[in-house]
Tab-separated table of C-alpha atoms in Angstrom:
chain	number	residue	atom	x	y	z
A	1	UNK	CA	-10.777	-15.852	-24.677
A	2	UNK	CA	-8.239	-13.247	-23.520
A	3	UNK	CA	-6.780	-13.044	-20.021
A	4	UNK	CA	-8.783	-9.898	-19.167
A	5	UNK	CA	-12.072	-11.435	-20.319
A	6	UNK	CA	-11.385	-14.610	-18.321
A	7	UNK	CA	-10.624	-12.608	-15.163
A	8	UNK	CA	-13.769	-10.501	-15.537
A	9	UNK	CA	-15.942	-13.571	-16.156
A	10	UNK	CA	-14.575	-15.302	-13.049
A	11	UNK	CA	-15.081	-12.257	-10.833
A	12	UNK	CA	-18.622	-11.579	-12.079
A	13	UNK	CA	-19.677	-15.203	-11.575
A	14	UNK	CA	-18.359	-15.251	-7.990
A	15	UNK	CA	-19.921	-11.933	-7.053
A	16	UNK	CA	-23.390	-12.810	-8.341
A	17	UNK	CA	-24.077	-14.332	-4.926
A	18	UNK	CA	-23.527	-11.069	-3.044
A	19	UNK	CA	-24.394	-7.708	-4.561
A	20	UNK	CA	-25.128	-7.771	-8.274
A	21	UNK	CA	-25.854	-4.102	-8.901
A	22	UNK	CA	-22.889	-2.562	-7.124
A	23	UNK	CA	-20.372	-5.043	-8.437
A	24	UNK	CA	-21.675	-5.133	-12.001
A	25	UNK	CA	-21.188	-1.365	-12.243
A	26	UNK	CA	-17.756	-1.776	-10.675
A	27	UNK	CA	-16.779	-4.461	-13.210
A	28	UNK	CA	-17.818	-2.171	-16.069
A	29	UNK	CA	-15.548	0.506	-14.615
A	30	UNK	CA	-12.656	-1.963	-14.360
A	31	UNK	CA	-13.264	-3.072	-17.946
A	32	UNK	CA	-13.073	0.530	-19.133
A	33	UNK	CA	-9.877	1.189	-17.164
A	34	UNK	CA	-8.153	-1.987	-18.364
A	35	UNK	CA	-9.111	-1.380	-21.987
A	36	UNK	CA	-7.462	2.039	-21.791
A	37	UNK	CA	-4.171	0.235	-21.008
A	38	UNK	CA	-2.060	3.360	-20.539
A	39	UNK	CA	1.546	2.776	-21.562
A	40	UNK	CA	4.470	3.465	-19.235
A	41	UNK	CA	5.847	5.889	-21.823
A	42	UNK	CA	2.670	8.004	-22.051
A	43	UNK	CA	2.791	10.965	-19.665
A	44	UNK	CA	-0.825	12.133	-19.326
A	45	UNK	CA	-4.238	11.402	-20.824
A	46	UNK	CA	-6.477	14.413	-20.202
A	47	UNK	CA	-10.095	13.849	-19.245
A	48	UNK	CA	-10.905	17.474	-18.413
A	49	UNK	CA	-9.139	20.683	-17.438
A	50	UNK	CA	-8.675	19.560	-13.831
A	51	UNK	CA	-8.674	15.744	-14.020
A	52	UNK	CA	-6.327	13.505	-15.921
A	53	UNK	CA	-4.736	10.060	-15.843
A	54	UNK	CA	-1.120	9.091	-16.197
A	55	UNK	CA	0.643	5.772	-15.813
A	56	UNK	CA	0.948	5.913	-12.017
A	57	UNK	CA	-2.509	7.274	-11.231
A	58	UNK	CA	-4.061	4.687	-13.569
A	59	UNK	CA	-2.855	1.824	-11.378
A	60	UNK	CA	-3.611	3.616	-8.126
A	61	UNK	CA	-7.229	4.294	-9.125
A	62	UNK	CA	-7.731	0.628	-10.025
A	63	UNK	CA	-6.120	-0.489	-6.744
A	64	UNK	CA	-8.304	1.915	-4.730
A	65	UNK	CA	-11.475	0.669	-6.413
A	66	UNK	CA	-10.461	-2.957	-5.906
A	67	UNK	CA	-9.618	-2.663	-2.196
A	68	UNK	CA	-12.670	-0.526	-1.432
A	69	UNK	CA	-14.929	-3.016	-3.202
A	70	UNK	CA	-13.514	-5.803	-1.019
A	71	UNK	CA	-14.097	-3.678	2.081
A	72	UNK	CA	-17.670	-3.096	0.886
A	73	UNK	CA	-18.122	-6.838	0.435
A	74	UNK	CA	-16.833	-7.499	3.961
A	75	UNK	CA	-18.940	-4.820	5.701
A	76	UNK	CA	-22.193	-4.884	3.759
A	77	UNK	CA	-23.920	-7.480	5.940
A	78	UNK	CA	-23.058	-5.776	9.224
A	79	UNK	CA	-25.802	-3.195	9.738
A	80	UNK	CA	-23.931	-1.619	12.687
A	81	UNK	CA	-21.282	-0.390	10.248
A	82	UNK	CA	-23.665	1.389	7.877
A	83	UNK	CA	-22.253	4.837	8.704
A	84	UNK	CA	-18.704	3.512	8.380
A	85	UNK	CA	-19.565	2.083	4.963
A	86	UNK	CA	-20.764	5.480	3.762
A	87	UNK	CA	-17.543	7.014	5.051
A	88	UNK	CA	-15.590	4.425	3.028
A	89	UNK	CA	-17.405	5.323	-0.169
A	90	UNK	CA	-16.703	9.006	0.462
A	91	UNK	CA	-13.045	8.143	1.081
A	92	UNK	CA	-12.950	6.326	-2.270
A	93	UNK	CA	-14.180	9.483	-3.998
A	94	UNK	CA	-11.467	11.542	-2.252
A	95	UNK	CA	-8.768	9.039	-3.246
A	96	UNK	CA	-9.804	8.984	-6.903
A	97	UNK	CA	-9.804	12.788	-6.998
A	98	UNK	CA	-6.385	12.767	-5.338
A	99	UNK	CA	-4.876	10.434	-7.925
A	100	UNK	CA	-6.498	12.138	-10.923
A	101	UNK	CA	-6.224	15.841	-10.172
A	102	UNK	CA	-3.908	18.068	-12.194
A	103	UNK	CA	-3.900	20.905	-9.666
A	104	UNK	CA	-1.096	20.773	-7.103
A	105	UNK	CA	-3.111	22.510	-4.374
A	106	UNK	CA	-6.083	20.206	-4.894
A	107	UNK	CA	-3.652	17.295	-4.596
A	108	UNK	CA	-2.410	18.638	-1.255
A	109	UNK	CA	-5.957	19.205	0.081
A	110	UNK	CA	-7.149	15.713	-0.882
A	111	UNK	CA	-3.863	14.278	0.370
A	112	UNK	CA	-4.448	15.621	3.879
A	113	UNK	CA	-8.222	15.175	3.905
A	114	UNK	CA	-7.932	11.429	3.262
A	115	UNK	CA	-5.784	11.133	6.390
A	116	UNK	CA	-8.494	12.913	8.393
A	117	UNK	CA	-10.905	10.156	7.347
A	118	UNK	CA	-8.464	7.470	8.498
A	119	UNK	CA	-8.216	9.320	11.824
A	120	UNK	CA	-12.018	9.090	12.167
A	121	UNK	CA	-11.920	5.360	11.408
A	122	UNK	CA	-9.376	4.754	14.158
A	123	UNK	CA	-10.945	7.161	16.663
A	124	UNK	CA	-14.570	5.970	16.309
A	125	UNK	CA	-14.343	2.325	15.227
A	126	UNK	CA	-10.959	1.401	16.699
A	127	UNK	CA	-10.756	-1.703	18.865
A	128	UNK	CA	-8.147	-0.876	21.495
A	129	UNK	CA	-8.240	1.396	24.518
A	130	UNK	CA	-5.315	3.417	23.164
A	131	UNK	CA	-7.018	4.345	19.891
A	132	UNK	CA	-7.171	8.010	20.939
A	133	UNK	CA	-3.399	8.119	21.382
A	134	UNK	CA	-2.891	6.299	18.055
A	135	UNK	CA	-5.097	8.878	16.336
A	136	UNK	CA	-3.140	11.717	17.917
A	137	UNK	CA	0.144	10.181	16.765
A	138	UNK	CA	-1.260	9.908	13.239
A	139	UNK	CA	-2.446	13.517	13.157
A	140	UNK	CA	0.684	14.963	14.766
A	141	UNK	CA	3.156	13.197	12.482
A	142	UNK	CA	1.264	13.820	9.253
A	143	UNK	CA	0.023	17.379	9.804
A	144	UNK	CA	3.187	18.699	11.477
A	145	UNK	CA	5.419	17.526	8.629
A	146	UNK	CA	2.939	18.586	5.929
A	147	UNK	CA	3.114	22.301	6.812
A	148	UNK	CA	6.496	22.811	5.037
A	149	UNK	CA	5.004	21.128	1.963
A	150	UNK	CA	2.127	23.628	1.938
A	151	UNK	CA	4.543	26.540	2.345
A	152	UNK	CA	6.793	25.460	-0.539
A	153	UNK	CA	3.846	24.747	-2.836
A	154	UNK	CA	2.509	28.259	-2.183
A	155	UNK	CA	5.964	29.743	-2.905
A	156	UNK	CA	6.200	27.737	-6.113
A	157	UNK	CA	2.743	28.797	-7.299
A	158	UNK	CA	3.493	32.439	-6.485
A	159	UNK	CA	6.846	32.382	-8.295
A	160	UNK	CA	5.772	30.564	-11.456
A	161	UNK	CA	2.089	31.618	-11.482
A	162	UNK	CA	1.157	28.022	-12.163
A	163	UNK	CA	-0.360	25.147	-10.171
A	164	UNK	CA	-0.661	22.543	-12.924
A	165	UNK	CA	1.328	19.303	-12.709
A	166	UNK	CA	1.919	19.049	-16.461
A	167	UNK	CA	3.215	22.615	-16.842
A	168	UNK	CA	5.295	22.439	-13.652
A	169	UNK	CA	7.179	19.395	-14.961
A	170	UNK	CA	8.517	21.554	-17.803
A	171	UNK	CA	10.304	24.014	-15.485
A	172	UNK	CA	12.681	21.677	-13.586
A	173	UNK	CA	12.280	23.889	-10.529
A	174	UNK	CA	15.135	24.137	-8.034
A	175	UNK	CA	14.656	25.276	-4.439
A	176	UNK	CA	17.018	25.642	-1.537
A	177	UNK	CA	18.052	22.131	-0.453
A	178	UNK	CA	17.078	22.857	3.147
A	179	UNK	CA	13.532	23.811	2.108
A	180	UNK	CA	13.272	20.831	-0.215
A	181	UNK	CA	14.318	18.482	2.584
A	182	UNK	CA	11.470	19.745	4.775
A	183	UNK	CA	9.049	19.432	1.877
A	184	UNK	CA	9.941	15.826	1.139
A	185	UNK	CA	9.579	14.936	4.834
A	186	UNK	CA	5.811	15.172	4.372
A	187	UNK	CA	5.934	12.247	1.939
A	188	UNK	CA	8.585	10.314	3.869
A	189	UNK	CA	6.333	10.306	6.952
A	190	UNK	CA	3.398	8.931	5.007
A	191	UNK	CA	5.513	6.354	3.173
A	192	UNK	CA	6.811	5.851	5.989
A	193	UNK	CA	10.599	5.888	6.222
A	194	UNK	CA	12.616	4.311	9.027
A	195	UNK	CA	12.803	6.458	12.206
A	196	UNK	CA	9.514	8.249	11.423
A	197	UNK	CA	7.362	5.122	11.196
A	198	UNK	CA	6.178	4.974	14.825
A	199	UNK	CA	2.718	6.336	14.050
A	200	UNK	CA	2.047	3.501	11.582
A	201	UNK	CA	2.571	0.743	14.153
A	202	UNK	CA	0.258	2.419	16.673
A	203	UNK	CA	-2.372	3.099	13.997
A	204	UNK	CA	-2.362	-0.510	12.769
A	205	UNK	CA	-2.597	-1.960	16.269
A	206	UNK	CA	-5.620	0.174	17.208
A	207	UNK	CA	-7.383	0.288	13.811
A	208	UNK	CA	-10.236	-2.063	12.853
A	209	UNK	CA	-9.513	-4.604	10.139
A	210	UNK	CA	-10.961	-2.487	7.328
A	211	UNK	CA	-8.952	0.494	8.575
A	212	UNK	CA	-5.747	-1.562	8.479
A	213	UNK	CA	-6.566	-2.848	4.991
A	214	UNK	CA	-7.090	0.664	3.621
A	215	UNK	CA	-4.135	2.114	5.522
A	216	UNK	CA	-1.686	-0.532	4.273
A	217	UNK	CA	-3.039	-0.946	0.743
A	218	UNK	CA	-3.815	2.638	-0.278
A	219	UNK	CA	-2.780	5.278	2.268
A	220	UNK	CA	0.901	4.315	2.285
A	221	UNK	CA	0.853	4.630	-1.498
A	222	UNK	CA	-0.191	8.285	-1.262
A	223	UNK	CA	3.298	9.154	-0.035
A	224	UNK	CA	5.078	7.216	-2.773
A	225	UNK	CA	2.713	8.537	-5.460
A	226	UNK	CA	3.292	12.120	-4.297
A	227	UNK	CA	7.055	11.593	-4.439
A	228	UNK	CA	6.823	10.166	-7.952
A	229	UNK	CA	4.879	13.210	-9.079
A	230	UNK	CA	7.122	15.810	-7.433
A	231	UNK	CA	10.388	14.134	-8.466
A	232	UNK	CA	9.638	15.181	-12.036
A	233	UNK	CA	9.229	18.789	-10.886
A	234	UNK	CA	12.128	19.031	-8.376
A	235	UNK	CA	14.526	16.806	-10.285
A	236	UNK	CA	17.593	18.972	-9.529
A	237	UNK	CA	16.986	19.011	-5.779
A	238	UNK	CA	16.542	15.241	-5.656
A	239	UNK	CA	19.917	14.773	-7.359
A	240	UNK	CA	21.586	16.615	-4.461
A	241	UNK	CA	20.000	14.597	-1.651
A	242	UNK	CA	19.262	11.175	-3.107
A	243	UNK	CA	22.399	9.361	-1.943
A	244	UNK	CA	21.825	10.255	1.743
A	245	UNK	CA	18.205	9.115	1.757
A	246	UNK	CA	19.128	5.956	-0.156
A	247	UNK	CA	21.828	4.813	2.268
A	248	UNK	CA	19.813	5.714	5.373
A	249	UNK	CA	16.770	3.838	4.081
A	250	UNK	CA	18.818	0.732	3.209
A	251	UNK	CA	20.287	0.652	6.716
A	252	UNK	CA	16.787	1.109	8.138
A	253	UNK	CA	15.213	-1.797	6.261
A	254	UNK	CA	17.904	-4.174	7.531
A	255	UNK	CA	17.308	-3.053	11.126
A	256	UNK	CA	13.532	-3.419	10.728
A	257	UNK	CA	13.963	-6.877	9.190
A	258	UNK	CA	15.835	-7.955	12.322
A	259	UNK	CA	13.025	-6.469	14.432
A	260	UNK	CA	10.505	-8.590	12.504
A	261	UNK	CA	12.357	-11.739	13.597
A	262	UNK	CA	11.787	-10.967	17.283
A	263	UNK	CA	8.129	-9.905	17.101
A	264	UNK	CA	5.421	-11.836	18.926
A	265	UNK	CA	2.518	-9.582	17.848
A	266	UNK	CA	1.277	-10.620	14.398
A	267	UNK	CA	-0.121	-7.215	13.489
A	268	UNK	CA	3.099	-5.372	14.330
A	269	UNK	CA	5.088	-7.920	12.318
A	270	UNK	CA	2.984	-7.349	9.197
A	271	UNK	CA	3.126	-3.568	9.720
A	272	UNK	CA	6.938	-3.666	10.039
A	273	UNK	CA	7.073	-5.806	6.908
A	274	UNK	CA	5.180	-3.041	5.085
A	275	UNK	CA	7.720	-0.456	6.263
A	276	UNK	CA	10.554	-2.697	5.012
A	277	UNK	CA	9.055	-2.991	1.528
A	278	UNK	CA	8.342	0.725	1.347
A	279	UNK	CA	11.924	1.442	2.446
A	280	UNK	CA	13.345	-0.633	-0.402
A	281	UNK	CA	11.028	1.143	-2.821
A	282	UNK	CA	12.150	4.545	-1.500
A	283	UNK	CA	15.841	3.658	-1.901
A	284	UNK	CA	15.307	2.569	-5.487
A	285	UNK	CA	13.244	5.645	-6.371
A	286	UNK	CA	16.172	7.816	-5.287
A	287	UNK	CA	18.218	6.489	-8.226
A	288	UNK	CA	15.799	8.419	-10.515
A	289	UNK	CA	16.013	5.704	-13.177
A	290	UNK	CA	13.024	5.009	-15.378
A	291	UNK	CA	12.785	1.336	-14.517
A	292	UNK	CA	13.207	2.068	-10.780
A	293	UNK	CA	9.983	4.094	-11.063
A	294	UNK	CA	8.446	1.161	-12.920
A	295	UNK	CA	9.525	-1.226	-10.147
A	296	UNK	CA	8.152	1.156	-7.516
A	297	UNK	CA	4.815	1.224	-9.329
A	298	UNK	CA	4.631	-2.592	-9.485
A	299	UNK	CA	5.558	-2.877	-5.795
A	300	UNK	CA	2.815	-0.382	-4.903
A	301	UNK	CA	0.229	-2.563	-6.653
A	302	UNK	CA	1.596	-5.876	-5.340
A	303	UNK	CA	2.162	-4.708	-1.772
A	304	UNK	CA	-1.310	-3.163	-1.659
A	305	UNK	CA	-2.894	-6.523	-2.440
A	306	UNK	CA	-0.543	-8.610	-0.287
A	307	UNK	CA	-0.629	-6.476	2.874
A	308	UNK	CA	-4.396	-6.036	2.694
A	309	UNK	CA	-4.865	-9.803	2.439
A	310	UNK	CA	-2.521	-10.464	5.362
A	311	UNK	CA	-4.329	-8.002	7.618
A	312	UNK	CA	-7.643	-9.621	6.702
A	313	UNK	CA	-6.300	-13.064	7.636
A	314	UNK	CA	-4.942	-11.665	10.904
A	315	UNK	CA	-8.458	-10.538	11.725
A	316	UNK	CA	-9.806	-14.040	11.056
A	317	UNK	CA	-7.265	-15.462	13.508
A	318	UNK	CA	-8.138	-12.759	16.048
A	319	UNK	CA	-11.857	-13.606	15.848
A	320	UNK	CA	-11.262	-17.184	16.999
A	321	UNK	CA	-8.475	-16.649	19.560
A	322	UNK	CA	-9.175	-13.059	20.762
A	323	UNK	CA	-5.446	-12.425	20.661
A	324	UNK	CA	-2.831	-11.107	18.234
A	325	UNK	CA	-0.022	-13.054	19.915
A	326	UNK	CA	1.603	-15.676	17.723
A	327	UNK	CA	1.924	-18.161	20.582
A	328	UNK	CA	-1.885	-18.261	21.006
A	329	UNK	CA	-2.568	-18.730	17.291
A	330	UNK	CA	-0.417	-21.799	16.679
A	331	UNK	CA	-1.558	-24.979	14.972
A	332	UNK	CA	-3.682	-23.369	12.269
A	333	UNK	CA	-2.935	-26.253	9.907
A	334	UNK	CA	-4.707	-28.665	12.262
A	335	UNK	CA	-8.091	-26.976	12.593
A	336	UNK	CA	-8.240	-24.976	9.323
A	337	UNK	CA	-6.106	-26.426	6.488
A	338	UNK	CA	-7.659	-24.235	3.782
A	339	UNK	CA	-6.732	-21.071	5.702
A	340	UNK	CA	-3.242	-22.487	6.153
A	341	UNK	CA	-2.937	-22.693	2.368
A	342	UNK	CA	-3.981	-19.046	2.084
A	343	UNK	CA	-1.350	-18.087	4.673
A	344	UNK	CA	1.298	-19.918	2.660
A	345	UNK	CA	0.355	-18.116	-0.559
A	346	UNK	CA	0.314	-14.708	1.136
A	347	UNK	CA	3.607	-15.220	2.974
A	348	UNK	CA	5.295	-16.508	-0.180
A	349	UNK	CA	4.050	-13.450	-2.070
A	350	UNK	CA	5.367	-11.264	0.745
A	351	UNK	CA	8.852	-12.729	0.281
A	352	UNK	CA	8.625	-12.191	-3.535
A	353	UNK	CA	8.398	-15.829	-4.600
A	354	UNK	CA	7.219	-16.530	-8.170
A	355	UNK	CA	4.637	-16.162	-9.612
A	356	UNK	CA	3.732	-13.146	-7.448
A	357	UNK	CA	3.858	-9.611	-8.819
A	358	UNK	CA	6.254	-8.695	-5.986
A	359	UNK	CA	8.982	-10.670	-7.754
A	360	UNK	CA	8.961	-8.495	-10.877
A	361	UNK	CA	8.829	-5.284	-8.858
A	362	UNK	CA	11.705	-6.275	-6.577
A	363	UNK	CA	13.856	-7.354	-9.536
A	364	UNK	CA	13.484	-3.866	-11.013
A	365	UNK	CA	14.223	-2.223	-7.655
A	366	UNK	CA	17.310	-4.326	-6.940
A	367	UNK	CA	18.656	-3.861	-10.466
A	368	UNK	CA	18.382	-0.083	-10.296
A	369	UNK	CA	20.125	0.080	-6.902
A	370	UNK	CA	22.996	-2.193	-7.949
A	371	UNK	CA	23.534	-0.307	-11.210
A	372	UNK	CA	23.495	3.072	-9.476
A	373	UNK	CA	25.654	2.184	-6.458
A	374	UNK	CA	27.337	-1.232	-6.544
A	375	UNK	CA	28.279	-1.324	-2.856
A	376	UNK	CA	24.564	-1.604	-1.980
A	377	UNK	CA	24.650	-5.241	-3.093
A	378	UNK	CA	25.856	-6.185	0.424
A	379	UNK	CA	22.886	-4.537	2.145
A	380	UNK	CA	20.498	-5.908	-0.473
A	381	UNK	CA	21.798	-9.437	0.116
A	382	UNK	CA	20.969	-9.157	3.824
A	383	UNK	CA	17.586	-7.620	2.977
A	384	UNK	CA	16.641	-10.565	0.738
A	385	UNK	CA	17.872	-13.065	3.340
A	386	UNK	CA	16.028	-11.425	6.242
A	387	UNK	CA	12.845	-10.941	4.215
A	388	UNK	CA	12.796	-14.650	3.454
A	389	UNK	CA	13.557	-15.557	7.075
A	390	UNK	CA	10.861	-13.494	8.807
A	391	UNK	CA	8.170	-14.475	6.285
A	392	UNK	CA	9.016	-18.166	6.691
A	393	UNK	CA	9.252	-17.800	10.481
A	394	UNK	CA	5.842	-16.122	10.576
A	395	UNK	CA	4.165	-18.810	8.469
A	396	UNK	CA	5.747	-21.787	10.230
A	397	UNK	CA	5.098	-20.440	13.746
A	398	UNK	CA	1.352	-19.893	13.382
A	399	UNK	CA	0.601	-22.902	11.174
A	400	UNK	CA	2.602	-25.580	12.975
A	401	UNK	CA	2.979	-26.477	16.621
A	402	UNK	CA	0.518	-27.424	19.340
A	403	UNK	CA	-3.162	-26.717	18.870
A	404	UNK	CA	-4.660	-24.047	21.140
A	405	UNK	CA	-7.675	-25.742	22.755
A	406	UNK	CA	-9.271	-22.404	23.646
A	407	UNK	CA	-10.072	-22.000	19.943
A	408	UNK	CA	-13.478	-23.538	19.347
A	409	UNK	CA	-15.037	-21.420	16.600
A	410	UNK	CA	-14.802	-22.257	12.894
A	411	UNK	CA	-13.413	-19.562	10.587
A	412	UNK	CA	-13.972	-21.231	7.234
A	413	UNK	CA	-16.782	-19.082	5.850
A	414	UNK	CA	-17.281	-18.824	2.108
A	415	UNK	CA	-17.071	-15.030	2.259
A	416	UNK	CA	-13.643	-15.205	3.936
A	417	UNK	CA	-12.220	-17.492	1.266
A	418	UNK	CA	-13.779	-15.317	-1.432
A	419	UNK	CA	-12.116	-12.210	0.007
A	420	UNK	CA	-8.725	-13.921	0.057
A	421	UNK	CA	-9.151	-15.197	-3.496
A	422	UNK	CA	-9.777	-11.647	-4.684
A	423	UNK	CA	-6.447	-10.665	-3.157
A	424	UNK	CA	-4.530	-13.638	-4.532
A	425	UNK	CA	-5.887	-13.798	-8.089
A	426	UNK	CA	-4.575	-10.412	-9.294
A	427	UNK	CA	-1.448	-10.714	-7.119
A	428	UNK	CA	-0.331	-13.984	-8.722
A	429	UNK	CA	-1.866	-13.892	-12.193
A	430	UNK	CA	-0.888	-10.391	-13.340
A	431	UNK	CA	2.672	-11.646	-13.848
A	432	UNK	CA	1.344	-13.668	-16.801
A	433	UNK	CA	-0.107	-10.550	-18.413
A	434	UNK	CA	2.193	-7.695	-17.424
A	435	UNK	CA	1.235	-5.610	-20.452
A	436	UNK	CA	-1.922	-4.708	-18.485
A	437	UNK	CA	0.281	-2.807	-16.022
A	438	UNK	CA	3.271	-1.849	-18.188
């Protein structure tokens, strides 16, 4: 029995207890996508005149379906969230259209519309009193910086009389560097890059758990996917600006890693960790090497699974302690050893320990940076050291120490462990069968 067949059999058998019809159709879709097995060296596989799949969108569609199915599994038995569940399914449709469209303007429309749906999630179903301000931060940062992108796309379509991704990649378009810098800011905000990441922390703190899972696993990947697509079109402009963005991002991830070591709020720590990983991916993408794009793609998949799982476990801790503070969630190993094991696996994956998929992606990213600019090895050494330190500090602080006697509710439900297994299985087993992704 092949690896794919074994994975599908395991998933189907576990999901028979919950929702057979929805998940059986979903498994058939996954089987079709995995059997296609698009190679890294194949540019596009056309499905129609307006929809197509390439190597990057192939993985993003699978990741979107996987995370949304887990959100569906988590929310299905809460009847109060029926409207929110319908909104999630609509968001999944928007995301798939975003990743598969060949039209640049349709990509921009879906790109911005998906962020409107996240705004609704935070504004309506957010938990904190400051959710309105967090939503305003999200809308201001994303929409304000996306206006130059719209302007340049309209100029490009008017000049070349073309809005197709495949045809645009043949032109190697070059714009004024000043205009290109404003255009790329739209993607850097959504990635997000250091110094323009403030909206992400506020959004994560105020968002419900399913909002944080979708925001970290899929929405951050919209920025990196858009950059991957437009780098092929504006290759000449990227060559003029890449070294500045690379150095600034490397400095930023070291500063943010130090900030992670002094955090007491678990949700902010995980959100900052996401910004650190995205910053390393951005720096490597600026080398414009083929295997840096491959490493960025693997990190997008691995980080989507890892960050989503960590936010879900944070919610489980919040349900029993009513606090996100690390000092009030200590001693997890005493009252829930199985959840402590899950925390260890997630934190080790976050620091790119084998056999997680993060390891392969980070090896590609570090190799491309060192080959392109050897002096970066100093900053990368501190990044690897700090990444290990804050992940280990996070795990040891909440799992060891004195037991908080205010915690009196069990959190070991079968559904919770099932959700975490569906994050960990692809995250740690895909390294044994990388030809699925490469």
